[in-house]
Each structure stands twice: as C-alpha cells, then as structure tokens.
PDB file of C-alpha atoms in Angstrom:
ATOM      1  CA  MET C  20      29.667  13.422   7.984  1.00 50.00           C
ATOM      2  CA  ALA C  21      31.496  16.132   9.947  1.00 55.00           C
ATOM      3  CA  ASP C  22      30.122  17.446  13.223  1.00 56.00           C
ATOM      4  CA  PRO C  23      28.245  20.781  13.037  1.00 60.00           C
ATOM      5  CA  PRO C  24      30.572  23.765  13.699  1.00 66.00           C
ATOM      6  CA  PHE C  25      28.764  24.616  16.951  1.00 66.00           C
ATOM      7  CA  ALA C  26      28.174  21.069  18.173  1.00 66.00           C
ATOM      8  CA  PRO C  27      28.263  20.552  21.959  1.00 71.00           C
ATOM      9  CA  PRO C  28      31.823  19.849  23.115  1.00 69.00           C
ATOM     10  CA  GLY C  29      32.663  16.293  24.069  1.00 69.00           C
ATOM     11  CA  GLU C  30      29.845  14.674  22.070  1.00 74.00           C
ATOM     12  CA  SER C  31      30.524  12.382  19.136  1.00 78.00           C
ATOM     13  CA  SER C  32      28.588  12.083  15.896  1.00 81.00           C
ATOM     14  CA  LEU C  33      26.845   9.027  17.349  1.00 84.00           C
ATOM     15  CA  ASP C  34      25.807  11.010  20.432  1.00 83.00           C
ATOM     16  CA  LEU C  35      24.306  13.708  18.236  1.00 86.00           C
ATOM     17  CA  TRP C  36      22.517  11.120  16.075  1.00 89.00           C
ATOM     18  CA  ILE C  37      20.968   9.545  19.186  1.00 87.00           C
ATOM     19  CA  GLU C  38      19.819  12.963  20.396  1.00 89.00           C
ATOM     20  CA  ARG C  39      18.318  13.756  16.988  1.00 91.00           C
ATOM     21  CA  SER C  40      16.528  10.409  16.929  1.00 92.00           C
ATOM     22  CA  ASN C  41      14.984  11.061  20.358  1.00 90.00           C
ATOM     23  CA  LEU C  42      13.749  14.486  19.281  1.00 92.00           C
ATOM     24  CA  ASN C  43      12.495  13.290  15.893  1.00 93.00           C
ATOM     25  CA  GLY C  44      10.606  10.449  17.551  1.00 93.00           C
ATOM     26  CA  VAL C  45       8.640  12.929  19.649  1.00 93.00           C
ATOM     27  CA  LEU C  46       7.886  15.057  16.575  1.00 94.00           C
ATOM     28  CA  ILE C  47       6.533  12.027  14.710  1.00 95.00           C
ATOM     29  CA  SER C  48       4.470  11.056  17.747  1.00 96.00           C
ATOM     30  CA  ALA C  49       2.928  14.546  17.642  1.00 96.00           C
ATOM     31  CA  VAL C  50       1.779  13.869  14.080  1.00 96.00           C
ATOM     32  CA  ALA C  51       0.381  10.482  15.131  1.00 96.00           C
ATOM     33  CA  TYR C  52      -1.390  12.093  18.096  1.00 97.00           C
ATOM     34  CA  GLY C  53      -3.031  14.577  15.731  1.00 96.00           C
ATOM     35  CA  ILE C  54      -4.264  11.709  13.558  1.00 95.00           C
ATOM     36  CA  LEU C  55      -5.626   9.910  16.616  1.00 96.00           C
ATOM     37  CA  PHE C  56      -7.374  13.090  17.783  1.00 97.00           C
ATOM     38  CA  THR C  57      -9.091  13.478  14.408  1.00 96.00           C
ATOM     39  CA  ILE C  58     -10.247   9.855  14.247  1.00 94.00           C
ATOM     40  CA  THR C  59     -11.445   9.973  17.863  1.00 96.00           C
ATOM     41  CA  PHE C  60     -13.514  13.117  17.224  1.00 96.00           C
ATOM     42  CA  GLN C  61     -15.082  11.649  14.077  1.00 95.00           C
ATOM     43  CA  THR C  62     -15.846   8.328  15.784  1.00 94.00           C
ATOM     44  CA  LEU C  63     -17.534   9.940  18.785  1.00 95.00           C
ATOM     45  CA  LEU C  64     -19.473  12.264  16.476  1.00 95.00           C
ATOM     46  CA  LEU C  65     -20.864   9.280  14.562  1.00 92.00           C
ATOM     47  CA  PHE C  66     -21.756   7.421  17.759  1.00 92.00           C
ATOM     48  CA  PHE C  67     -23.628  10.416  19.172  1.00 93.00           C
ATOM     49  CA  GLN C  68     -25.586  10.828  15.932  1.00 92.00           C
ATOM     50  CA  LEU C  69     -27.302   7.515  16.687  1.00 87.00           C
ATOM     51  CA  PRO C  70     -30.622   7.450  18.561  1.00 90.00           C
ATOM     52  CA  ARG C  71     -29.871   7.733  22.265  1.00 89.00           C
ATOM     53  CA  ALA C  72     -31.145   4.231  22.993  1.00 88.00           C
ATOM     54  CA  LYS C  73     -28.732   2.766  20.420  1.00 87.00           C
ATOM     55  CA  ILE C  74     -25.557   4.587  21.471  1.00 89.00           C
ATOM     56  CA  PRO C  75     -22.981   1.899  22.430  1.00 90.00           C
ATOM     57  CA  TRP C  76     -21.813   3.485  25.659  1.00 93.00           C
ATOM     58  CA  GLY C  77     -19.257   0.754  26.236  1.00 92.00           C
ATOM     59  CA  LEU C  78     -17.501   1.595  22.973  1.00 92.00           C
ATOM     60  CA  VAL C  79     -17.815   5.328  23.638  1.00 95.00           C
ATOM     61  CA  THR C  80     -16.094   4.783  26.985  1.00 96.00           C
ATOM     62  CA  TYR C  81     -13.405   2.717  25.269  1.00 96.00           C
ATOM     63  CA  VAL C  82     -12.660   5.448  22.714  1.00 96.00           C
ATOM     64  CA  CYS C  83     -12.551   8.122  25.421  1.00 97.00           C
ATOM     65  CA  ALA C  84     -10.255   6.000  27.594  1.00 97.00           C
ATOM     66  CA  MET C  85      -7.911   5.315  24.682  1.00 96.00           C
ATOM     67  CA  PHE C  86      -7.684   9.002  23.806  1.00 97.00           C
ATOM     68  CA  THR C  87      -7.206   9.994  27.457  1.00 97.00           C
ATOM     69  CA  PHE C  88      -4.288   7.604  27.872  1.00 97.00           C
ATOM     70  CA  ALA C  89      -2.835   8.784  24.554  1.00 97.00           C
ATOM     71  CA  SER C  90      -3.039  12.396  25.739  1.00 97.00           C
ATOM     72  CA  ILE C  91      -1.378  11.574  29.063  1.00 97.00           C
ATOM     73  CA  GLY C  92       1.335   9.607  27.286  1.00 96.00           C
ATOM     74  CA  PHE C  93       2.053  12.343  24.768  1.00 96.00           C
ATOM     75  CA  ALA C  94       2.014  15.122  27.385  1.00 96.00           C
ATOM     76  CA  GLY C  95       4.393  13.206  29.646  1.00 95.00           C
ATOM     77  CA  ASN C  96       6.712  12.410  26.772  1.00 94.00           C
ATOM     78  CA  ALA C  97       6.750  16.052  25.651  1.00 94.00           C
ATOM     79  CA  LYS C  98       7.495  17.236  29.196  1.00 95.00           C
ATOM     80  CA  PHE C  99      10.335  14.729  29.574  1.00 94.00           C
ATOM     81  CA  ASN C 100      11.872  15.958  26.319  1.00 93.00           C
ATOM     82  CA  GLN C 101      11.571  19.539  27.533  1.00 94.00           C
ATOM     83  CA  MET C 102      13.520  18.512  30.629  1.00 93.00           C
ATOM     84  CA  THR C 103      16.061  16.665  28.491  1.00 91.00           C
ATOM     85  CA  PHE C 104      16.814  19.349  25.912  1.00 90.00           C
ATOM     86  CA  ILE C 105      15.999  22.597  27.753  1.00 90.00           C
ATOM     87  CA  ASP C 106      15.595  22.479  31.530  1.00 89.00           C
ATOM     88  CA  ASP C 107      18.516  20.136  32.304  1.00 87.00           C
ATOM     89  CA  ARG C 108      20.604  20.337  29.147  1.00 83.00           C
ATOM     90  CA  ASN C 109      23.827  21.111  31.052  1.00 85.00           C
ATOM     91  CA  ILE C 110      23.938  17.733  32.774  1.00 86.00           C
ATOM     92  CA  PRO C 111      27.381  16.094  32.350  1.00 85.00           C
ATOM     93  CA  GLY C 112      27.145  13.837  29.310  1.00 82.00           C
ATOM     94  CA  GLY C 113      24.403  15.870  27.665  1.00 85.00           C
ATOM     95  CA  PRO C 114      20.798  14.885  26.871  1.00 87.00           C
ATOM     96  CA  ASN C 115      21.718  11.230  26.372  1.00 85.00           C
ATOM     97  CA  ALA C 116      23.022  11.026  29.933  1.00 85.00           C
ATOM     98  CA  PHE C 117      19.863  12.693  31.245  1.00 88.00           C
ATOM     99  CA  THR C 118      17.667  10.225  29.354  1.00 87.00           C
ATOM    100  CA  VAL C 119      19.472   7.261  30.911  1.00 83.00           C
ATOM    101  CA  GLU C 120      19.894   8.603  34.448  1.00 84.00           C
ATOM    102  CA  PHE C 121      16.435  10.126  34.848  1.00 87.00           C
ATOM    103  CA  TYR C 122      14.333   7.737  32.783  1.00 85.00           C
ATOM    104  CA  SER C 123      12.412   6.690  35.900  1.00 84.00           C
ATOM    105  CA  THR C 124      11.375  10.243  36.784  1.00 89.00           C
ATOM    106  CA  TRP C 125       7.663  10.406  37.580  1.00 91.00           C
ATOM    107  CA  VAL C 126       6.591  12.294  34.463  1.00 94.00           C
ATOM    108  CA  ASN C 127       8.217   9.732  32.181  1.00 92.00           C
ATOM    109  CA  ILE C 128       6.869   6.797  34.192  1.00 92.00           C
ATOM    110  CA  MET C 129       3.397   8.354  33.923  1.00 95.00           C
ATOM    111  CA  SER C 130       3.792   8.504  30.142  1.00 94.00           C
ATOM    112  CA  PHE C 131       5.146   4.959  29.923  1.00 92.00           C
ATOM    113  CA  ALA C 132       2.326   3.597  32.109  1.00 94.00           C
ATOM    114  CA  ALA C 133      -0.301   5.325  29.953  1.00 96.00           C
ATOM    115  CA  TYR C 134       1.083   3.674  26.835  1.00 95.00           C
ATOM    116  CA  VAL C 135       1.167   0.279  28.567  1.00 95.00           C
ATOM    117  CA  LEU C 136      -2.502   0.653  29.497  1.00 96.00           C
ATOM    118  CA  MET C 137      -3.222   1.593  25.887  1.00 96.00           C
ATOM    119  CA  SER C 138      -1.580  -1.624  24.742  1.00 94.00           C
ATOM    120  CA  TRP C 139      -3.837  -3.622  27.052  1.00 96.00           C
ATOM    121  CA  LEU C 140      -6.898  -1.941  25.570  1.00 95.00           C
ATOM    122  CA  ALA C 141      -5.655  -2.264  21.982  1.00 92.00           C
ATOM    123  CA  ASP C 142      -4.732  -5.940  22.276  1.00 93.00           C
ATOM    124  CA  GLY C 143      -7.980  -6.680  24.092  1.00 94.00           C
ATOM    125  CA  LEU C 144     -10.086  -5.093  21.357  1.00 91.00           C
ATOM    126  CA  LEU C 145      -8.239  -6.946  18.618  1.00 88.00           C
ATOM    127  CA  LEU C 146      -8.703 -10.236  20.492  1.00 93.00           C
ATOM    128  CA  TRP C 147     -12.421  -9.496  20.746  1.00 90.00           C
ATOM    129  CA  ARG C 148     -12.633  -8.710  17.017  1.00 85.00           C
ATOM    130  CA  PHE C 149     -10.759 -11.920  16.200  1.00 90.00           C
ATOM    131  CA  THR C 150     -13.202 -13.934  18.314  1.00 90.00           C
ATOM    132  CA  LEU C 151     -16.213 -12.238  16.716  1.00 85.00           C
ATOM    133  CA  ILE C 152     -14.997 -12.569  13.130  1.00 81.00           C
ATOM    134  CA  TRP C 153     -14.288 -16.261  13.653  1.00 85.00           C
ATOM    135  CA  GLY C 154     -17.838 -16.845  14.888  1.00 81.00           C
ATOM    136  CA  TYR C 155     -17.048 -16.955  18.613  1.00 83.00           C
ATOM    137  CA  ASN C 156     -14.800 -19.976  18.288  1.00 86.00           C
ATOM    138  CA  TYR C 157     -13.368 -19.854  21.809  1.00 88.00           C
ATOM    139  CA  TRP C 158     -11.070 -22.816  21.211  1.00 91.00           C
ATOM    140  CA  LEU C 159      -9.434 -20.835  18.425  1.00 90.00           C
ATOM    141  CA  SER C 160      -9.134 -17.821  20.724  1.00 92.00           C
ATOM    142  CA  ALA C 161      -7.631 -19.746  23.656  1.00 94.00           C
ATOM    143  CA  PHE C 162      -3.977 -19.508  22.598  1.00 95.00           C
ATOM    144  CA  PRO C 163      -4.136 -15.783  21.706  1.00 94.00           C
ATOM    145  CA  GLY C 164      -5.896 -15.262  25.032  1.00 96.00           C
ATOM    146  CA  LEU C 165      -2.987 -16.847  26.899  1.00 96.00           C
ATOM    147  CA  MET C 166      -0.556 -14.684  24.931  1.00 96.00           C
ATOM    148  CA  TYR C 167      -2.559 -11.633  25.944  1.00 97.00           C
ATOM    149  CA  LEU C 168      -2.307 -12.548  29.620  1.00 97.00           C
ATOM    150  CA  GLY C 169       1.428 -13.120  29.174  1.00 96.00           C
ATOM    151  CA  ALA C 170       1.838  -9.676  27.599  1.00 95.00           C
ATOM    152  CA  VAL C 171      -0.031  -8.046  30.492  1.00 96.00           C
ATOM    153  CA  ALA C 172       2.093  -9.886  33.063  1.00 96.00           C
ATOM    154  CA  SER C 173       5.385  -9.029  31.343  1.00 94.00           C
ATOM    155  CA  SER C 174       4.377  -5.362  30.997  1.00 94.00           C
ATOM    156  CA  ILE C 175       3.745  -5.185  34.745  1.00 94.00           C
ATOM    157  CA  ALA C 176       7.136  -6.802  35.368  1.00 91.00           C
ATOM    158  CA  LEU C 177       8.721  -4.253  33.001  1.00 90.00           C
ATOM    159  CA  MET C 178       7.203  -1.340  34.911  1.00 89.00           C
ATOM    160  CA  ARG C 179       8.490  -2.757  38.184  1.00 87.00           C
ATOM    161  CA  ALA C 180      11.968  -3.223  36.688  1.00 85.00           C
ATOM    162  CA  ILE C 181      12.141   0.365  35.423  1.00 84.00           C
ATOM    163  CA  MET C 182      11.131   1.707  38.836  1.00 82.00           C
ATOM    164  CA  SER C 183      13.343  -0.672  40.819  1.00 76.00           C
ATOM    165  CA  SER C 184      16.424   0.525  42.683  1.00 60.00           C
ATOM    166  CA  THR C 185      18.716  -1.627  40.532  1.00 62.00           C
ATOM    167  CA  ASP C 186      17.650  -0.627  37.007  1.00 60.00           C
ATOM    168  CA  LEU C 187      15.917   2.773  37.126  1.00 58.00           C
ATOM    169  CA  THR C 188      16.202   2.917  33.338  1.00 67.00           C
ATOM    170  CA  PHE C 189      14.735   1.465  30.168  1.00 70.00           C
ATOM    171  CA  TRP C 190      18.110  -0.020  29.237  1.00 69.00           C
ATOM    172  CA  GLY C 191      18.951  -1.912  32.433  1.00 70.00           C
ATOM    173  CA  VAL C 192      19.477  -5.668  32.219  1.00 67.00           C
ATOM    174  CA  LYS C 193      16.119  -6.644  33.715  1.00 75.00           C
ATOM    175  CA  SER C 194      14.281  -3.897  31.851  1.00 78.00           C
ATOM    176  CA  VAL C 195      15.671  -5.064  28.513  1.00 80.00           C
ATOM    177  CA  GLU C 196      14.717  -8.672  29.266  1.00 82.00           C
ATOM    178  CA  PHE C 197      11.160  -7.776  30.253  1.00 87.00           C
ATOM    179  CA  SER C 198      10.868  -5.265  27.391  1.00 87.00           C
ATOM    180  CA  ILE C 199      11.746  -7.881  24.801  1.00 87.00           C
ATOM    181  CA  ALA C 200       9.370 -10.362  26.456  1.00 90.00           C
ATOM    182  CA  TYR C 201       6.542  -7.819  26.607  1.00 92.00           C
ATOM    183  CA  TRP C 202       6.814  -6.477  23.082  1.00 89.00           C
ATOM    184  CA  SER C 203       7.545  -9.913  21.643  1.00 90.00           C
ATOM    185  CA  LEU C 204       4.322 -11.250  23.146  1.00 93.00           C
ATOM    186  CA  SER C 205       2.248  -8.171  22.314  1.00 91.00           C
ATOM    187  CA  ILE C 206       3.497  -7.805  18.758  1.00 88.00           C
ATOM    188  CA  SER C 207       3.438 -11.563  18.087  1.00 90.00           C
ATOM    189  CA  LEU C 208      -0.139 -11.595  19.370  1.00 92.00           C
ATOM    190  CA  ASN C 209      -0.996  -8.762  16.988  1.00 86.00           C
ATOM    191  CA  ILE C 210       0.662 -10.536  14.068  1.00 86.00           C
ATOM    192  CA  ILE C 211      -1.233 -13.763  14.795  1.00 90.00           C
ATOM    193  CA  LEU C 212      -4.544 -11.952  15.182  1.00 88.00           C
ATOM    194  CA  THR C 213      -3.822  -9.769  12.142  1.00 82.00           C
ATOM    195  CA  LEU C 214      -3.145 -12.790   9.945  1.00 84.00           C
ATOM    196  CA  GLY C 215      -6.118 -14.644  11.411  1.00 87.00           C
ATOM    197  CA  ILE C 216      -8.541 -11.784  10.782  1.00 81.00           C
ATOM    198  CA  ALA C 217      -7.156 -11.031   7.314  1.00 78.00           C
ATOM    199  CA  CYS C 218      -7.339 -14.720   6.405  1.00 81.00           C
ATOM    200  CA  ARG C 219     -10.930 -14.944   7.601  1.00 80.00           C
ATOM    201  CA  ILE C 220     -11.978 -11.867   5.622  1.00 73.00           C
ATOM    202  CA  TRP C 221     -10.167 -13.172   2.541  1.00 73.00           C
ATOM    203  CA  LEU C 222     -12.008 -16.508   2.793  1.00 75.00           C
ATOM    204  CA  VAL C 223     -15.293 -14.679   3.187  1.00 70.00           C
ATOM    205  CA  ARG C 224     -14.417 -12.471   0.210  1.00 65.00           C
ATOM    206  CA  ARG C 225     -14.288 -15.560  -1.991  1.00 64.00           C
ATOM    207  CA  LYS C 226     -17.674 -16.856  -0.885  1.00 66.00           C
ATOM    208  CA  THR C 227     -19.886 -13.887  -0.062  1.00 60.00           C
ATOM    209  CA  ARG C 228     -20.713 -13.057  -3.672  1.00 57.00           C
ATOM    210  CA  GLN C 229     -22.954 -16.097  -3.671  1.00 55.00           C
ATOM    211  CA  SER C 230     -25.037 -14.793  -0.751  1.00 53.00           C
ATOM    212  CA  LEU C 231     -24.492 -11.009  -0.868  1.00 50.00           C
ATOM    213  CA  SER C 232     -24.339  -8.529  -3.704  1.00 50.00           C
ATOM    214  CA  PHE C 233     -20.848  -7.299  -4.560  1.00 48.00           C
ATOM    215  CA  GLN C 234     -21.711  -3.749  -3.504  1.00 48.00           C
ATOM    216  CA  HIS C 235     -22.960  -4.919  -0.097  1.00 48.00           C
ATOM    217  CA  SER C 236     -20.136  -7.364   0.586  1.00 47.00           C
ATOM    218  CA  ALA C 237     -17.315  -5.078  -0.557  1.00 50.00           C
ATOM    219  CA  GLN C 238     -17.516  -2.930   2.579  1.00 49.00           C
ATOM    220  CA  TYR C 239     -16.756  -6.011   4.672  1.00 47.00           C
ATOM    221  CA  THR C 240     -14.253  -7.793   2.427  1.00 45.00           C
ATOM    222  CA  SER C 241     -12.240  -5.059   0.697  1.00 51.00           C
ATOM    223  CA  VAL C 242      -8.492  -4.715   1.085  1.00 46.00           C
ATOM    224  CA  SER C 243      -9.006  -1.673   3.323  1.00 50.00           C
ATOM    225  CA  ALA C 244     -11.349  -3.726   5.504  1.00 53.00           C
ATOM    226  CA  MET C 245      -8.655  -6.386   5.862  1.00 48.00           C
ATOM    227  CA  LEU C 246      -6.013  -3.828   6.843  1.00 55.00           C
ATOM    228  CA  ILE C 247      -8.197  -1.871   9.277  1.00 55.00           C
ATOM    229  CA  GLU C 248     -10.068  -4.770  10.896  1.00 54.00           C
ATOM    230  CA  SER C 249      -6.796  -6.649  11.437  1.00 52.00           C
ATOM    231  CA  ALA C 250      -4.941  -3.633  12.933  1.00 65.00           C
ATOM    232  CA  ALA C 251      -2.098  -4.271  10.490  1.00 74.00           C
ATOM    233  CA  LEU C 252      -0.679  -0.786  11.141  1.00 81.00           C
ATOM    234  CA  TYR C 253       0.322  -1.551  14.729  1.00 83.00           C
ATOM    235  CA  ALA C 254       1.594  -5.037  13.922  1.00 81.00           C
ATOM    236  CA  THR C 255       3.869  -3.659  11.190  1.00 86.00           C
ATOM    237  CA  TRP C 256       5.152  -0.659  13.163  1.00 89.00           C
ATOM    238  CA  GLY C 257       5.674  -2.738  16.281  1.00 86.00           C
ATOM    239  CA  SER C 258       7.597  -5.435  14.427  1.00 88.00           C
ATOM    240  CA  VAL C 259      10.061  -2.918  12.985  1.00 91.00           C
ATOM    241  CA  PHE C 260      10.512  -1.301  16.410  1.00 90.00           C
ATOM    242  CA  LEU C 261      11.121  -4.639  18.130  1.00 86.00           C
ATOM    243  CA  ILE C 262      13.862  -5.540  15.643  1.00 89.00           C
ATOM    244  CA  CYS C 263      15.549  -2.159  16.157  1.00 90.00           C
ATOM    245  CA  TYR C 264      15.233  -2.398  19.940  1.00 85.00           C
ATOM    246  CA  ALA C 265      16.652  -5.919  20.067  1.00 82.00           C
ATOM    247  CA  ARG C 266      19.593  -4.775  17.908  1.00 86.00           C
ATOM    248  CA  ASN C 267      19.971  -1.590  20.010  1.00 83.00           C
ATOM    249  CA  THR C 268      20.033   0.746  17.011  1.00 88.00           C
ATOM    250  CA  PRO C 269      19.216   4.484  17.404  1.00 87.00           C
ATOM    251  CA  LEU C 270      16.287   4.001  15.027  1.00 91.00           C
ATOM    252  CA  GLN C 271      14.380   2.597  18.008  1.00 90.00           C
ATOM    253  CA  ASN C 272      14.260   6.128  19.445  1.00 90.00           C
ATOM    254  CA  ILE C 273      12.378   7.337  16.363  1.00 93.00           C
ATOM    255  CA  LEU C 274       9.912   4.443  16.399  1.00 93.00           C
ATOM    256  CA  LEU C 275       9.145   4.142  20.133  1.00 90.00           C
ATOM    257  CA  PRO C 276       7.362   7.478  20.842  1.00 91.00           C
ATOM    258  CA  PRO C 277       4.906   7.113  17.910  1.00 94.00           C
ATOM    259  CA  LEU C 278       4.329   3.444  18.800  1.00 92.00           C
ATOM    260  CA  GLY C 279       2.097   4.435  21.689  1.00 90.00           C
ATOM    261  CA  GLN C 280      -0.054   6.593  19.423  1.00 94.00           C
ATOM    262  CA  VAL C 281      -0.111   4.016  16.621  1.00 92.00           C
ATOM    263  CA  GLN C 282      -1.444   1.372  19.003  1.00 90.00           C
ATOM    264  CA  GLY C 283      -4.311   3.786  19.688  1.00 92.00           C
ATOM    265  CA  ILE C 284      -4.964   4.643  16.041  1.00 91.00           C
ATOM    266  CA  ALA C 285      -5.490   1.011  15.005  1.00 86.00           C
ATOM    267  CA  PRO C 286      -8.381   0.129  17.383  1.00 88.00           C
ATOM    268  CA  VAL C 287     -10.067   3.533  17.089  1.00 91.00           C
ATOM    269  CA  LEU C 288     -10.041   3.091  13.295  1.00 87.00           C
ATOM    270  CA  ILE C 289     -11.856  -0.205  13.816  1.00 84.00           C
ATOM    271  CA  LEU C 290     -14.462   1.504  15.986  1.00 88.00           C
ATOM    272  CA  PHE C 291     -14.778   4.271  13.399  1.00 89.00           C
ATOM    273  CA  ARG C 292     -15.905   1.579  10.950  1.00 83.00           C
ATOM    274  CA  VAL C 293     -18.233   0.239  13.644  1.00 80.00           C
ATOM    275  CA  ALA C 294     -19.765   3.703  14.019  1.00 83.00           C
ATOM    276  CA  GLN C 295     -20.208   3.869  10.237  1.00 81.00           C
ATOM    277  CA  GLY C 296     -21.956   0.491  10.268  1.00 74.00           C
ATOM    278  CA  ARG C 297     -19.240  -0.924   8.000  1.00 60.00           C
ATOM    279  CA  ALA C 298     -17.374  -3.104  10.480  1.00 52.00           C
ATOM    280  CA  TRP C 299     -17.895  -6.790  11.043  1.00 50.00           C
ATOM    281  CA  SER C 300     -20.664  -7.609  13.502  1.00 52.00           C
ATOM    282  CA  GLU C 301     -22.542 -10.713  14.583  1.00 54.00           C
ATOM    283  CA  SER C 302     -25.005 -10.206  11.736  1.00 53.00           C
ATOM    284  CA  THR C 303     -22.130  -9.935   9.243  1.00 51.00           C
ATOM    285  CA  VAL C 304     -20.798 -13.291  10.397  1.00 53.00           C
ATOM    286  CA  ALA C 305     -24.256 -14.818  10.080  1.00 53.00           C
ATOM    287  CA  LYS C 306     -24.847 -13.384   6.599  1.00 52.00           C
ATOM    288  CA  THR C 307     -21.668 -14.887   5.200  1.00 53.00           C
ATOM    289  CA  GLY C 308     -23.103 -18.373   5.502  1.00 50.00           C
ATOM    290  CA  LEU C 309     -19.716 -19.722   6.604  1.00 45.00           C
ATOM    291  CA  VAL C 310     -20.966 -20.404  10.125  1.00 43.00           C
ATOM    292  CA  GLN C 311     -24.368 -21.108  11.538  1.00 40.00           C
ATOM    293  CA  SER C 312     -26.418 -18.034  12.267  1.00 37.00           C
ATOM    294  CA  LEU C 313     -25.842 -16.811  15.783  1.00 33.00           C
ATOM    295  CA  GLU C 314     -28.797 -17.177  18.091  1.00 37.00           C
ATOM    296  CA  GLY C 315     -30.612 -13.972  18.718  1.00 38.00           C
ATOM    297  CA  THR C 316     -29.006 -12.086  15.808  1.00 37.00           C
ATOM    298  CA  THR C 317     -31.560  -9.760  14.266  1.00 35.00           C
ATOM    299  CA  GLY C 318     -30.408  -7.016  11.997  1.00 40.00           C
ATOM    300  CA  SER C 319     -27.056  -5.282  12.065  1.00 39.00           C
ATOM    301  CA  LYS C 320     -25.453  -4.726  15.460  1.00 43.00           C
ATOM    302  CA  LEU C 321     -22.717  -2.381  16.485  1.00 37.00           C
ATOM    303  CA  VAL C 322     -21.209  -4.797  18.993  1.00 42.00           C
TER     304      VAL C 322
END
C-alpha cells in the first residue's frame, strides 16, 4: 500500500501504521468507556432502588471506585494522545518518538496507575466470586490467591521500572520483563478463575433441575450467566493483547487502551447481575444441593 500523498516526511508505512494503531486504540477505549459508564449508572440505580437498610454500601463503593479509576485512566490517556498528535507533533521522529521518549510523563503515569489499580479491583472481585461459587473452599482458592499477590507485586515492579531513570518507557528491557510477568499472571489468573467458575456453573446446570424449576435455575446457569459471572470478556481480550505484546506487533496498540476499560466492564457487569438479584449468592450455592447449606444463610443475599 502506497503512502498517502501528504504523509509526514521521513516516516515509513510501518511508522504510519503504528501511529494509526495508537489513535485507533484510544477511539475504541472511548467506546468501551461509554459502555462502562452506562453499566455503572444502571447498576447504581438498581442498588439505590433497594430499601436503605439493604443497600450494599461496600459494593456501591466498589462500583464508584472502579468507574473513578476508569475515568482517570481514560482522561489521562486522551490527554497524552493530545500531546502526541497535536501539542508536540513536531518532535523529531514524529508521534512514535514522542510516545517512546515521554511515556513516563506524569499524565500518562497517572493513567497507567489508574488502570493498574483497576486490575487489582477486578482480579480481587473475580477471586471472591470464584470462592463464593465454589462454596468457600479456601483450599481451592489458595493457588489463585497466590497468583493474585504475584500479579500485584509484578505490577508495582512494572510501575517502578517505567518511572526509573534507566527505562522511562513501556518498552525498556525491565519494563517489558515486568509487563509480561504482570499480564501473564493477571490474565492466567483470570483464565483459571473463568474456567473454574464456568465449570462450576455448568456442573450446577446439570443438577439444579432436580431441586429448582427450570425457570428459576436458568438465571443462574444460562450461557450468559457463565460468560458474565466468569468475566470471560477480560480473559479473552487480555489473552489476545498479551500475545500481541509478547510478539511486539502494532496490534498491541489497538488492544491496550481498551483493555483498561474492559477490565472494568467485566466486574461491573457481575455486580449489575447482583443488583438485579440474578447473580450467584450464598443462598444460590445452598439451593443447588451440591454443597452443604451455609450456616446462617436465610433467603437471597446480595453479597
């Protein structure tokens, strides 16, 4: 494909493709942010329609925190792209050079840190859902719990590497090493928990018809329940991004900006089902008959 007739001088087709991928990634993240905004609004609306004494303030705080971090991340990313393509577009080497040389500027670090904090919240919620759906089997949750701690530790190391005097970029040697470690642990954790939750719901699907009517059990064991409760969206998106990042293909630039928003969409979707009373709860686990009824479980709970 020939270069556009008014392409910037001194930039190859690959340079232009990388620049397009960076810009397109931000545009897709804007769409994802809009989806997250809509789900957040609907979830909070449902929570606040409950009697005041039954409003789960912990979950309300979680949803608000997730949306706040998503907003900070998106705003910082948008500002950094404004600097890249408008404010400092005449830097020698073009926007690609600016992205590499000024990646550690405060506005971009703010955005990156917000998305890292979102990943902690998202992984933590999924680990909690896994533990709940498997009847609080803490032995089963021990290994994913260690992976979660490893992901948190590697994300902190990644932030330090990006801000260090030696790397100062997302593509420095140490940054790449910690990035692969961080996303490998986080995404592997999500895949394990996703498969574990989906497997549990599938097993319940086969047996609940004996104890629950089909209409009542379908809301807990449908295909959509499997996909939402297991946060399959983030696990799938993250896996594709990790492959592209490890292979250093420009497609990573399209997938990375929306990744932060996607990791917010998945857990807020789960809490949207919680607000609807359709998500798995302690009483759901007890009603399946697959584990002993949990002590103190009376009626349907939101948490």
